[in-house]
Amino acid sequence: MKSLLHKGCPLAYKTSGKGAPVVFIQGVGLHGDGWKPQVDELAAKYTCLSFDNRGMGRSQPMGAPITVEQMAEDTLALMDSLGWQSAHIAGHSLGGLVAQHLGLTARSRVRSLSLLCTVARGADATSLSPWMLAVGLRTRIGPRRARRMAFLQIVMPPEVLATADRDALAAELEASFGHDLADQPPVVMKQLSALRAYDATNRLRELSGIPTLVVSAKHDHIAPPDRGRALADGIPGSRFVEFPDASHGVTIQLSRQINQLLDSHFSSHQVS
């Protein structure tokens, strides 16, 4: 693990592999190793950059307010430190909005966009449906085991939870999230505020010409498929893929399928 001091925050990052550069941007409440299922496989063909977002994991202290714009600037600072003029950009959830902002404000640095379980308007992902209100509350109050079980309902589909050893699954996911699922890192509320404040809806057409893949999951209550389809519809020429038996944690649950999709997307849009 290396770090880059930028605006008061030592941004903790890792690179691995060789080949065309790929930047993986994480969402709310996860450290950069949440991308490990992707990096472990795709590093055979690509140079992969993953990192702890400002205020998350080892990227402490926060140093500056958390906004989508600041997170995009952090990403560019890391790319600059590695000498990367451009890269394939993949973002999950909040990271997907950061990826969109990079496409809108630093187009020449973006070879392609992969927008996973995300939206164009952050408020769509933070609005509290009755389901999200009920389950979300259970992730924050009550016994620790009950909080873990509630969190699993957000990131995994009912079909998986029906047969899984939920305690073992929660323990396994600790490595991806960087914390016990019963706990929420202090930066989460700031990340949610950054998510809620950002809206790229009226600028999506400006992303035309950037090869874009949009991925949704049928059981995702944070970024529902209709929002993912609306995002894809707003970007001329983009490709939309929906996974029927997955939820917000699709990159972990169905890593092999996601990796194949990303590999196909990256390899189809290599810089000559």
JSON list of C-alpha atoms in Angstrom, two decimals, residues 28-203:
[
{"chain": "A", "resi": 28, "resn": "VAL", "atom": "CA", "xyz": [-20.06, 4.61, 0.17]},
{"chain": "A", "resi": 29, "resn": "GLY", "atom": "CA", "xyz": [-18.52, 2.86, 3.16]},
{"chain": "A", "resi": 30, "resn": "LEU", "atom": "CA", "xyz": [-16.05, 0.57, 1.37]},
{"chain": "A", "resi": 31, "resn": "HIS", "atom": "CA", "xyz": [-12.29, 0.74, 1.16]},
{"chain": "A", "resi": 32, "resn": "GLY", "atom": "CA", "xyz": [-10.40, 0.21, -2.07]},
{"chain": "A", "resi": 33, "resn": "ASP", "atom": "CA", "xyz": [-9.97, -3.52, -1.47]},
{"chain": "A", "resi": 34, "resn": "GLY", "atom": "CA", "xyz": [-13.67, -3.89, -2.17]},
{"chain": "A", "resi": 35, "resn": "TRP", "atom": "CA", "xyz": [-12.46, -4.15, -5.76]},
{"chain": "A", "resi": 36, "resn": "LYS", "atom": "CA", "xyz": [-10.19, -7.11, -4.94]},
{"chain": "A", "resi": 37, "resn": "PRO", "atom": "CA", "xyz": [-12.40, -9.63, -6.83]},
{"chain": "A", "resi": 38, "resn": "GLN", "atom": "CA", "xyz": [-11.91, -7.51, -9.95]},
{"chain": "A", "resi": 39, "resn": "VAL", "atom": "CA", "xyz": [-8.26, -6.62, -9.44]},
{"chain": "A", "resi": 40, "resn": "ASP", "atom": "CA", "xyz": [-7.18, -10.19, -8.69]},
{"chain": "A", "resi": 41, "resn": "GLU", "atom": "CA", "xyz": [-8.47, -11.39, -12.04]},
{"chain": "A", "resi": 42, "resn": "LEU", "atom": "CA", "xyz": [-8.11, -8.37, -14.32]},
{"chain": "A", "resi": 43, "resn": "ALA", "atom": "CA", "xyz": [-4.53, -7.60, -13.26]},
{"chain": "A", "resi": 44, "resn": "ALA", "atom": "CA", "xyz": [-3.49, -10.39, -15.64]},
{"chain": "A", "resi": 45, "resn": "LYS", "atom": "CA", "xyz": [-4.30, -8.03, -18.52]},
{"chain": "A", "resi": 46, "resn": "TYR", "atom": "CA", "xyz": [-4.50, -4.52, -17.05]},
{"chain": "A", "resi": 47, "resn": "THR", "atom": "CA", "xyz": [-2.66, -2.25, -14.64]},
{"chain": "A", "resi": 48, "resn": "CYS", "atom": "CA", "xyz": [-5.25, -1.77, -11.92]},
{"chain": "A", "resi": 49, "resn": "LEU", "atom": "CA", "xyz": [-5.43, 1.18, -9.52]},
{"chain": "A", "resi": 50, "resn": "SER", "atom": "CA", "xyz": [-7.65, 0.90, -6.44]},
{"chain": "A", "resi": 51, "resn": "PHE", "atom": "CA", "xyz": [-7.65, 3.24, -3.47]},
{"chain": "A", "resi": 52, "resn": "ASP", "atom": "CA", "xyz": [-9.33, 4.23, -0.23]},
{"chain": "A", "resi": 53, "resn": "ASN", "atom": "CA", "xyz": [-11.48, 7.29, -0.84]},
{"chain": "A", "resi": 54, "resn": "ARG", "atom": "CA", "xyz": [-10.71, 10.41, 1.16]},
{"chain": "A", "resi": 55, "resn": "GLY", "atom": "CA", "xyz": [-11.75, 9.87, 4.79]},
{"chain": "A", "resi": 56, "resn": "MET", "atom": "CA", "xyz": [-12.16, 6.10, 4.35]},
{"chain": "A", "resi": 57, "resn": "GLY", "atom": "CA", "xyz": [-9.89, 3.28, 5.51]},
{"chain": "A", "resi": 58, "resn": "ARG", "atom": "CA", "xyz": [-6.26, 4.33, 5.47]},
{"chain": "A", "resi": 59, "resn": "SER", "atom": "CA", "xyz": [-6.90, 7.65, 3.69]},
{"chain": "A", "resi": 60, "resn": "GLN", "atom": "CA", "xyz": [-6.92, 9.60, 6.97]},
{"chain": "A", "resi": 61, "resn": "PRO", "atom": "CA", "xyz": [-7.25, 12.39, 7.97]},
{"chain": "A", "resi": 62, "resn": "MET", "atom": "CA", "xyz": [-9.99, 13.53, 5.63]},
{"chain": "A", "resi": 63, "resn": "GLY", "atom": "CA", "xyz": [-8.20, 16.83, 4.97]},
{"chain": "A", "resi": 64, "resn": "ALA", "atom": "CA", "xyz": [-10.96, 18.47, 2.90]},
{"chain": "A", "resi": 65, "resn": "PRO", "atom": "CA", "xyz": [-14.75, 18.30, 2.55]},
{"chain": "A", "resi": 66, "resn": "ILE", "atom": "CA", "xyz": [-16.13, 15.20, 0.85]},
{"chain": "A", "resi": 67, "resn": "THR", "atom": "CA", "xyz": [-17.76, 16.03, -2.48]},
{"chain": "A", "resi": 68, "resn": "VAL", "atom": "CA", "xyz": [-18.04, 14.21, -5.79]},
{"chain": "A", "resi": 69, "resn": "GLU", "atom": "CA", "xyz": [-15.93, 16.95, -7.33]},
{"chain": "A", "resi": 70, "resn": "GLN", "atom": "CA", "xyz": [-13.19, 16.51, -4.72]},
{"chain": "A", "resi": 71, "resn": "MET", "atom": "CA", "xyz": [-13.23, 12.74, -5.17]},
{"chain": "A", "resi": 72, "resn": "ALA", "atom": "CA", "xyz": [-12.79, 13.21, -8.93]},
{"chain": "A", "resi": 73, "resn": "GLU", "atom": "CA", "xyz": [-9.87, 15.56, -8.27]},
{"chain": "A", "resi": 74, "resn": "ASP", "atom": "CA", "xyz": [-8.34, 12.95, -5.95]},
{"chain": "A", "resi": 75, "resn": "THR", "atom": "CA", "xyz": [-8.63, 10.36, -8.71]},
{"chain": "A", "resi": 76, "resn": "LEU", "atom": "CA", "xyz": [-6.85, 12.61, -11.19]},
{"chain": "A", "resi": 77, "resn": "ALA", "atom": "CA", "xyz": [-4.12, 13.34, -8.64]},
{"chain": "A", "resi": 78, "resn": "LEU", "atom": "CA", "xyz": [-3.47, 9.62, -8.30]},
{"chain": "A", "resi": 79, "resn": "MET", "atom": "CA", "xyz": [-3.43, 9.19, -12.09]},
{"chain": "A", "resi": 80, "resn": "ASP", "atom": "CA", "xyz": [-0.99, 12.10, -12.38]},
{"chain": "A", "resi": 81, "resn": "SER", "atom": "CA", "xyz": [1.29, 10.57, -9.74]},
{"chain": "A", "resi": 82, "resn": "LEU", "atom": "CA", "xyz": [1.43, 7.38, -11.81]},
{"chain": "A", "resi": 83, "resn": "GLY", "atom": "CA", "xyz": [2.02, 9.25, -15.05]},
{"chain": "A", "resi": 84, "resn": "TRP", "atom": "CA", "xyz": [-1.26, 8.05, -16.55]},
{"chain": "A", "resi": 85, "resn": "GLN", "atom": "CA", "xyz": [-2.54, 10.40, -19.22]},
{"chain": "A", "resi": 86, "resn": "SER", "atom": "CA", "xyz": [-5.74, 8.36, -19.53]},
{"chain": "A", "resi": 87, "resn": "ALA", "atom": "CA", "xyz": [-7.34, 5.21, -18.19]},
{"chain": "A", "resi": 88, "resn": "HIS", "atom": "CA", "xyz": [-10.47, 3.10, -18.24]},
{"chain": "A", "resi": 89, "resn": "ILE", "atom": "CA", "xyz": [-12.60, 4.38, -15.35]},
{"chain": "A", "resi": 90, "resn": "ALA", "atom": "CA", "xyz": [-14.88, 2.04, -13.38]},
{"chain": "A", "resi": 91, "resn": "GLY", "atom": "CA", "xyz": [-17.06, 3.34, -10.56]},
{"chain": "A", "resi": 92, "resn": "HIS", "atom": "CA", "xyz": [-19.53, 1.61, -8.26]},
{"chain": "A", "resi": 93, "resn": "SER", "atom": "CA", "xyz": [-22.43, 3.47, -6.60]},
{"chain": "A", "resi": 94, "resn": "LEU", "atom": "CA", "xyz": [-21.02, 6.84, -5.39]},
{"chain": "A", "resi": 95, "resn": "GLY", "atom": "CA", "xyz": [-17.91, 5.96, -7.40]},
{"chain": "A", "resi": 96, "resn": "GLY", "atom": "CA", "xyz": [-20.09, 5.87, -10.50]},
{"chain": "A", "resi": 97, "resn": "LEU", "atom": "CA", "xyz": [-20.99, 9.53, -10.04]},
{"chain": "A", "resi": 98, "resn": "VAL", "atom": "CA", "xyz": [-17.31, 10.34, -9.57]},
{"chain": "A", "resi": 99, "resn": "ALA", "atom": "CA", "xyz": [-16.63, 8.50, -12.85]},
{"chain": "A", "resi": 100, "resn": "GLN", "atom": "CA", "xyz": [-19.35, 10.52, -14.59]},
{"chain": "A", "resi": 101, "resn": "HIS", "atom": "CA", "xyz": [-17.82, 13.76, -13.30]},
{"chain": "A", "resi": 102, "resn": "LEU", "atom": "CA", "xyz": [-14.44, 12.72, -14.64]},
{"chain": "A", "resi": 103, "resn": "GLY", "atom": "CA", "xyz": [-16.01, 12.12, -18.05]},
{"chain": "A", "resi": 104, "resn": "LEU", "atom": "CA", "xyz": [-17.67, 15.52, -17.95]},
{"chain": "A", "resi": 105, "resn": "THR", "atom": "CA", "xyz": [-14.71, 17.56, -16.72]},
{"chain": "A", "resi": 106, "resn": "ALA", "atom": "CA", "xyz": [-11.60, 15.61, -17.78]},
{"chain": "A", "resi": 107, "resn": "ARG", "atom": "CA", "xyz": [-12.78, 13.85, -20.91]},
{"chain": "A", "resi": 108, "resn": "SER", "atom": "CA", "xyz": [-9.30, 13.39, -22.37]},
{"chain": "A", "resi": 109, "resn": "ARG", "atom": "CA", "xyz": [-8.30, 11.34, -19.32]},
{"chain": "A", "resi": 110, "resn": "VAL", "atom": "CA", "xyz": [-11.12, 8.81, -19.78]},
{"chain": "A", "resi": 111, "resn": "ARG", "atom": "CA", "xyz": [-10.72, 5.90, -22.22]},
{"chain": "A", "resi": 112, "resn": "SER", "atom": "CA", "xyz": [-14.03, 4.34, -21.23]},
{"chain": "A", "resi": 113, "resn": "LEU", "atom": "CA", "xyz": [-16.60, 4.47, -18.44]},
{"chain": "A", "resi": 114, "resn": "SER", "atom": "CA", "xyz": [-18.02, 1.53, -16.52]},
{"chain": "A", "resi": 115, "resn": "LEU", "atom": "CA", "xyz": [-20.86, 2.67, -14.25]},
{"chain": "A", "resi": 116, "resn": "LEU", "atom": "CA", "xyz": [-22.00, -0.05, -11.88]},
{"chain": "A", "resi": 117, "resn": "CYS", "atom": "CA", "xyz": [-25.04, 0.06, -9.60]},
{"chain": "A", "resi": 118, "resn": "THR", "atom": "CA", "xyz": [-25.23, 3.81, -9.85]},
{"chain": "A", "resi": 119, "resn": "VAL", "atom": "CA", "xyz": [-27.41, 6.72, -10.94]},
{"chain": "A", "resi": 120, "resn": "ALA", "atom": "CA", "xyz": [-27.13, 10.12, -12.62]},
{"chain": "A", "resi": 121, "resn": "ARG", "atom": "CA", "xyz": [-28.91, 11.97, -9.80]},
{"chain": "A", "resi": 122, "resn": "GLY", "atom": "CA", "xyz": [-27.48, 11.14, -6.41]},
{"chain": "A", "resi": 123, "resn": "ALA", "atom": "CA", "xyz": [-30.71, 11.95, -4.62]},
{"chain": "A", "resi": 124, "resn": "ASP", "atom": "CA", "xyz": [-32.27, 8.94, -6.36]},
{"chain": "A", "resi": 125, "resn": "ALA", "atom": "CA", "xyz": [-29.86, 6.67, -4.49]},
{"chain": "A", "resi": 126, "resn": "THR", "atom": "CA", "xyz": [-30.40, 8.33, -1.10]},
{"chain": "A", "resi": 127, "resn": "SER", "atom": "CA", "xyz": [-34.19, 8.61, -1.13]},
{"chain": "A", "resi": 128, "resn": "LEU", "atom": "CA", "xyz": [-35.77, 6.44, 1.55]},
{"chain": "A", "resi": 129, "resn": "SER", "atom": "CA", "xyz": [-38.35, 4.04, 0.19]},
{"chain": "A", "resi": 130, "resn": "PRO", "atom": "CA", "xyz": [-40.34, 2.23, 2.89]},
{"chain": "A", "resi": 131, "resn": "TRP", "atom": "CA", "xyz": [-38.10, -0.82, 2.33]},
{"chain": "A", "resi": 132, "resn": "MET", "atom": "CA", "xyz": [-34.87, 1.17, 2.61]},
{"chain": "A", "resi": 133, "resn": "LEU", "atom": "CA", "xyz": [-36.12, 3.05, 5.65]},
{"chain": "A", "resi": 134, "resn": "ALA", "atom": "CA", "xyz": [-37.01, -0.15, 7.49]},
{"chain": "A", "resi": 135, "resn": "VAL", "atom": "CA", "xyz": [-33.86, -2.08, 6.56]},
{"chain": "A", "resi": 136, "resn": "GLY", "atom": "CA", "xyz": [-31.60, 0.94, 6.86]},
{"chain": "A", "resi": 137, "resn": "LEU", "atom": "CA", "xyz": [-32.73, 1.57, 10.42]},
{"chain": "A", "resi": 138, "resn": "ARG", "atom": "CA", "xyz": [-32.05, -2.04, 11.31]},
{"chain": "A", "resi": 139, "resn": "THR", "atom": "CA", "xyz": [-28.43, -1.64, 10.11]},
{"chain": "A", "resi": 140, "resn": "ARG", "atom": "CA", "xyz": [-27.90, 1.09, 12.74]},
{"chain": "A", "resi": 141, "resn": "ILE", "atom": "CA", "xyz": [-29.89, 0.06, 15.80]},
{"chain": "A", "resi": 142, "resn": "GLY", "atom": "CA", "xyz": [-30.23, -3.13, 17.78]},
{"chain": "A", "resi": 143, "resn": "PRO", "atom": "CA", "xyz": [-27.83, -6.02, 18.48]},
{"chain": "A", "resi": 144, "resn": "ARG", "atom": "CA", "xyz": [-24.70, -6.27, 16.37]},
{"chain": "A", "resi": 145, "resn": "ARG", "atom": "CA", "xyz": [-25.72, -9.54, 14.72]},
{"chain": "A", "resi": 146, "resn": "ALA", "atom": "CA", "xyz": [-29.09, -8.08, 13.74]},
{"chain": "A", "resi": 147, "resn": "ARG", "atom": "CA", "xyz": [-27.34, -5.08, 12.18]},
{"chain": "A", "resi": 148, "resn": "ARG", "atom": "CA", "xyz": [-25.14, -7.39, 10.12]},
{"chain": "A", "resi": 149, "resn": "MET", "atom": "CA", "xyz": [-28.15, -9.39, 8.94]},
{"chain": "A", "resi": 150, "resn": "ALA", "atom": "CA", "xyz": [-29.95, -6.22, 7.88]},
{"chain": "A", "resi": 151, "resn": "PHE", "atom": "CA", "xyz": [-26.90, -5.00, 5.98]},
{"chain": "A", "resi": 152, "resn": "LEU", "atom": "CA", "xyz": [-26.76, -8.27, 4.08]},
{"chain": "A", "resi": 153, "resn": "GLN", "atom": "CA", "xyz": [-30.28, -7.58, 2.81]},
{"chain": "A", "resi": 154, "resn": "ILE", "atom": "CA", "xyz": [-29.01, -4.42, 1.15]},
{"chain": "A", "resi": 155, "resn": "VAL", "atom": "CA", "xyz": [-26.04, -5.95, -0.67]},
{"chain": "A", "resi": 156, "resn": "MET", "atom": "CA", "xyz": [-27.22, -9.48, -1.48]},
{"chain": "A", "resi": 157, "resn": "PRO", "atom": "CA", "xyz": [-30.37, -10.72, -3.25]},
{"chain": "A", "resi": 158, "resn": "PRO", "atom": "CA", "xyz": [-33.06, -12.80, -1.52]},
{"chain": "A", "resi": 159, "resn": "GLU", "atom": "CA", "xyz": [-32.10, -15.93, -3.47]},
{"chain": "A", "resi": 160, "resn": "VAL", "atom": "CA", "xyz": [-28.59, -15.90, -1.99]},
{"chain": "A", "resi": 161, "resn": "LEU", "atom": "CA", "xyz": [-29.68, -15.12, 1.56]},
{"chain": "A", "resi": 162, "resn": "ALA", "atom": "CA", "xyz": [-32.31, -17.86, 1.51]},
{"chain": "A", "resi": 163, "resn": "THR", "atom": "CA", "xyz": [-29.66, -20.58, 1.45]},
{"chain": "A", "resi": 164, "resn": "ALA", "atom": "CA", "xyz": [-26.53, -18.85, 2.79]},
{"chain": "A", "resi": 165, "resn": "ASP", "atom": "CA", "xyz": [-24.90, -19.19, 6.18]},
{"chain": "A", "resi": 166, "resn": "ARG", "atom": "CA", "xyz": [-25.51, -15.52, 6.89]},
{"chain": "A", "resi": 167, "resn": "ASP", "atom": "CA", "xyz": [-23.04, -15.24, 9.75]},
{"chain": "A", "resi": 168, "resn": "ALA", "atom": "CA", "xyz": [-20.28, -16.73, 7.61]},
{"chain": "A", "resi": 169, "resn": "LEU", "atom": "CA", "xyz": [-21.23, -14.47, 4.71]},
{"chain": "A", "resi": 170, "resn": "ALA", "atom": "CA", "xyz": [-21.13, -11.37, 6.91]},
{"chain": "A", "resi": 171, "resn": "ALA", "atom": "CA", "xyz": [-17.70, -12.38, 8.20]},
{"chain": "A", "resi": 172, "resn": "GLU", "atom": "CA", "xyz": [-16.47, -12.99, 4.65]},
{"chain": "A", "resi": 173, "resn": "LEU", "atom": "CA", "xyz": [-17.67, -9.58, 3.48]},
{"chain": "A", "resi": 174, "resn": "GLU", "atom": "CA", "xyz": [-15.69, -7.79, 6.20]},
{"chain": "A", "resi": 175, "resn": "ALA", "atom": "CA", "xyz": [-12.59, -8.03, 4.00]},
{"chain": "A", "resi": 176, "resn": "SER", "atom": "CA", "xyz": [-14.36, -6.36, 1.08]},
{"chain": "A", "resi": 177, "resn": "PHE", "atom": "CA", "xyz": [-15.93, -3.59, 3.11]},
{"chain": "A", "resi": 178, "resn": "GLY", "atom": "CA", "xyz": [-12.97, -2.99, 5.40]},
{"chain": "A", "resi": 179, "resn": "HIS", "atom": "CA", "xyz": [-15.08, -3.15, 8.56]},
{"chain": "A", "resi": 180, "resn": "ASP", "atom": "CA", "xyz": [-17.55, -5.26, 10.50]},
{"chain": "A", "resi": 181, "resn": "LEU", "atom": "CA", "xyz": [-20.92, -4.98, 8.77]},
{"chain": "A", "resi": 182, "resn": "ALA", "atom": "CA", "xyz": [-22.44, -4.05, 12.13]},
{"chain": "A", "resi": 183, "resn": "ASP", "atom": "CA", "xyz": [-20.50, -0.77, 12.04]},
{"chain": "A", "resi": 184, "resn": "GLN", "atom": "CA", "xyz": [-20.56, 2.20, 9.69]},
{"chain": "A", "resi": 185, "resn": "PRO", "atom": "CA", "xyz": [-17.37, 4.27, 9.25]},
{"chain": "A", "resi": 186, "resn": "PRO", "atom": "CA", "xyz": [-17.71, 7.91, 10.42]},
{"chain": "A", "resi": 187, "resn": "VAL", "atom": "CA", "xyz": [-17.22, 9.20, 6.85]},
{"chain": "A", "resi": 188, "resn": "VAL", "atom": "CA", "xyz": [-20.35, 7.44, 5.59]},
{"chain": "A", "resi": 189, "resn": "MET", "atom": "CA", "xyz": [-22.72, 10.30, 6.37]},
{"chain": "A", "resi": 190, "resn": "LYS", "atom": "CA", "xyz": [-20.43, 12.75, 4.59]},
{"chain": "A", "resi": 191, "resn": "GLN", "atom": "CA", "xyz": [-20.23, 10.43, 1.59]},
{"chain": "A", "resi": 192, "resn": "LEU", "atom": "CA", "xyz": [-24.02, 10.16, 1.52]},
{"chain": "A", "resi": 193, "resn": "SER", "atom": "CA", "xyz": [-24.28, 13.95, 1.59]},
{"chain": "A", "resi": 194, "resn": "ALA", "atom": "CA", "xyz": [-21.87, 14.17, -1.34]},
{"chain": "A", "resi": 195, "resn": "LEU", "atom": "CA", "xyz": [-23.91, 11.58, -3.21]},
{"chain": "A", "resi": 196, "resn": "ARG", "atom": "CA", "xyz": [-27.17, 13.42, -2.52]},
{"chain": "A", "resi": 197, "resn": "ALA", "atom": "CA", "xyz": [-25.77, 16.76, -3.72]},
{"chain": "A", "resi": 198, "resn": "TYR", "atom": "CA", "xyz": [-24.58, 15.61, -7.15]},
{"chain": "A", "resi": 199, "resn": "ASP", "atom": "CA", "xyz": [-26.72, 15.53, -10.28]},
{"chain": "A", "resi": 200, "resn": "ALA", "atom": "CA", "xyz": [-25.38, 14.91, -13.79]},
{"chain": "A", "resi": 201, "resn": "THR", "atom": "CA", "xyz": [-28.80, 14.33, -15.39]},
{"chain": "A", "resi": 202, "resn": "ASN", "atom": "CA", "xyz": [-28.82, 17.43, -17.58]},
{"chain": "A", "resi": 203, "resn": "ARG", "atom": "CA", "xyz": [-25.25, 16.84, -18.78]}
]
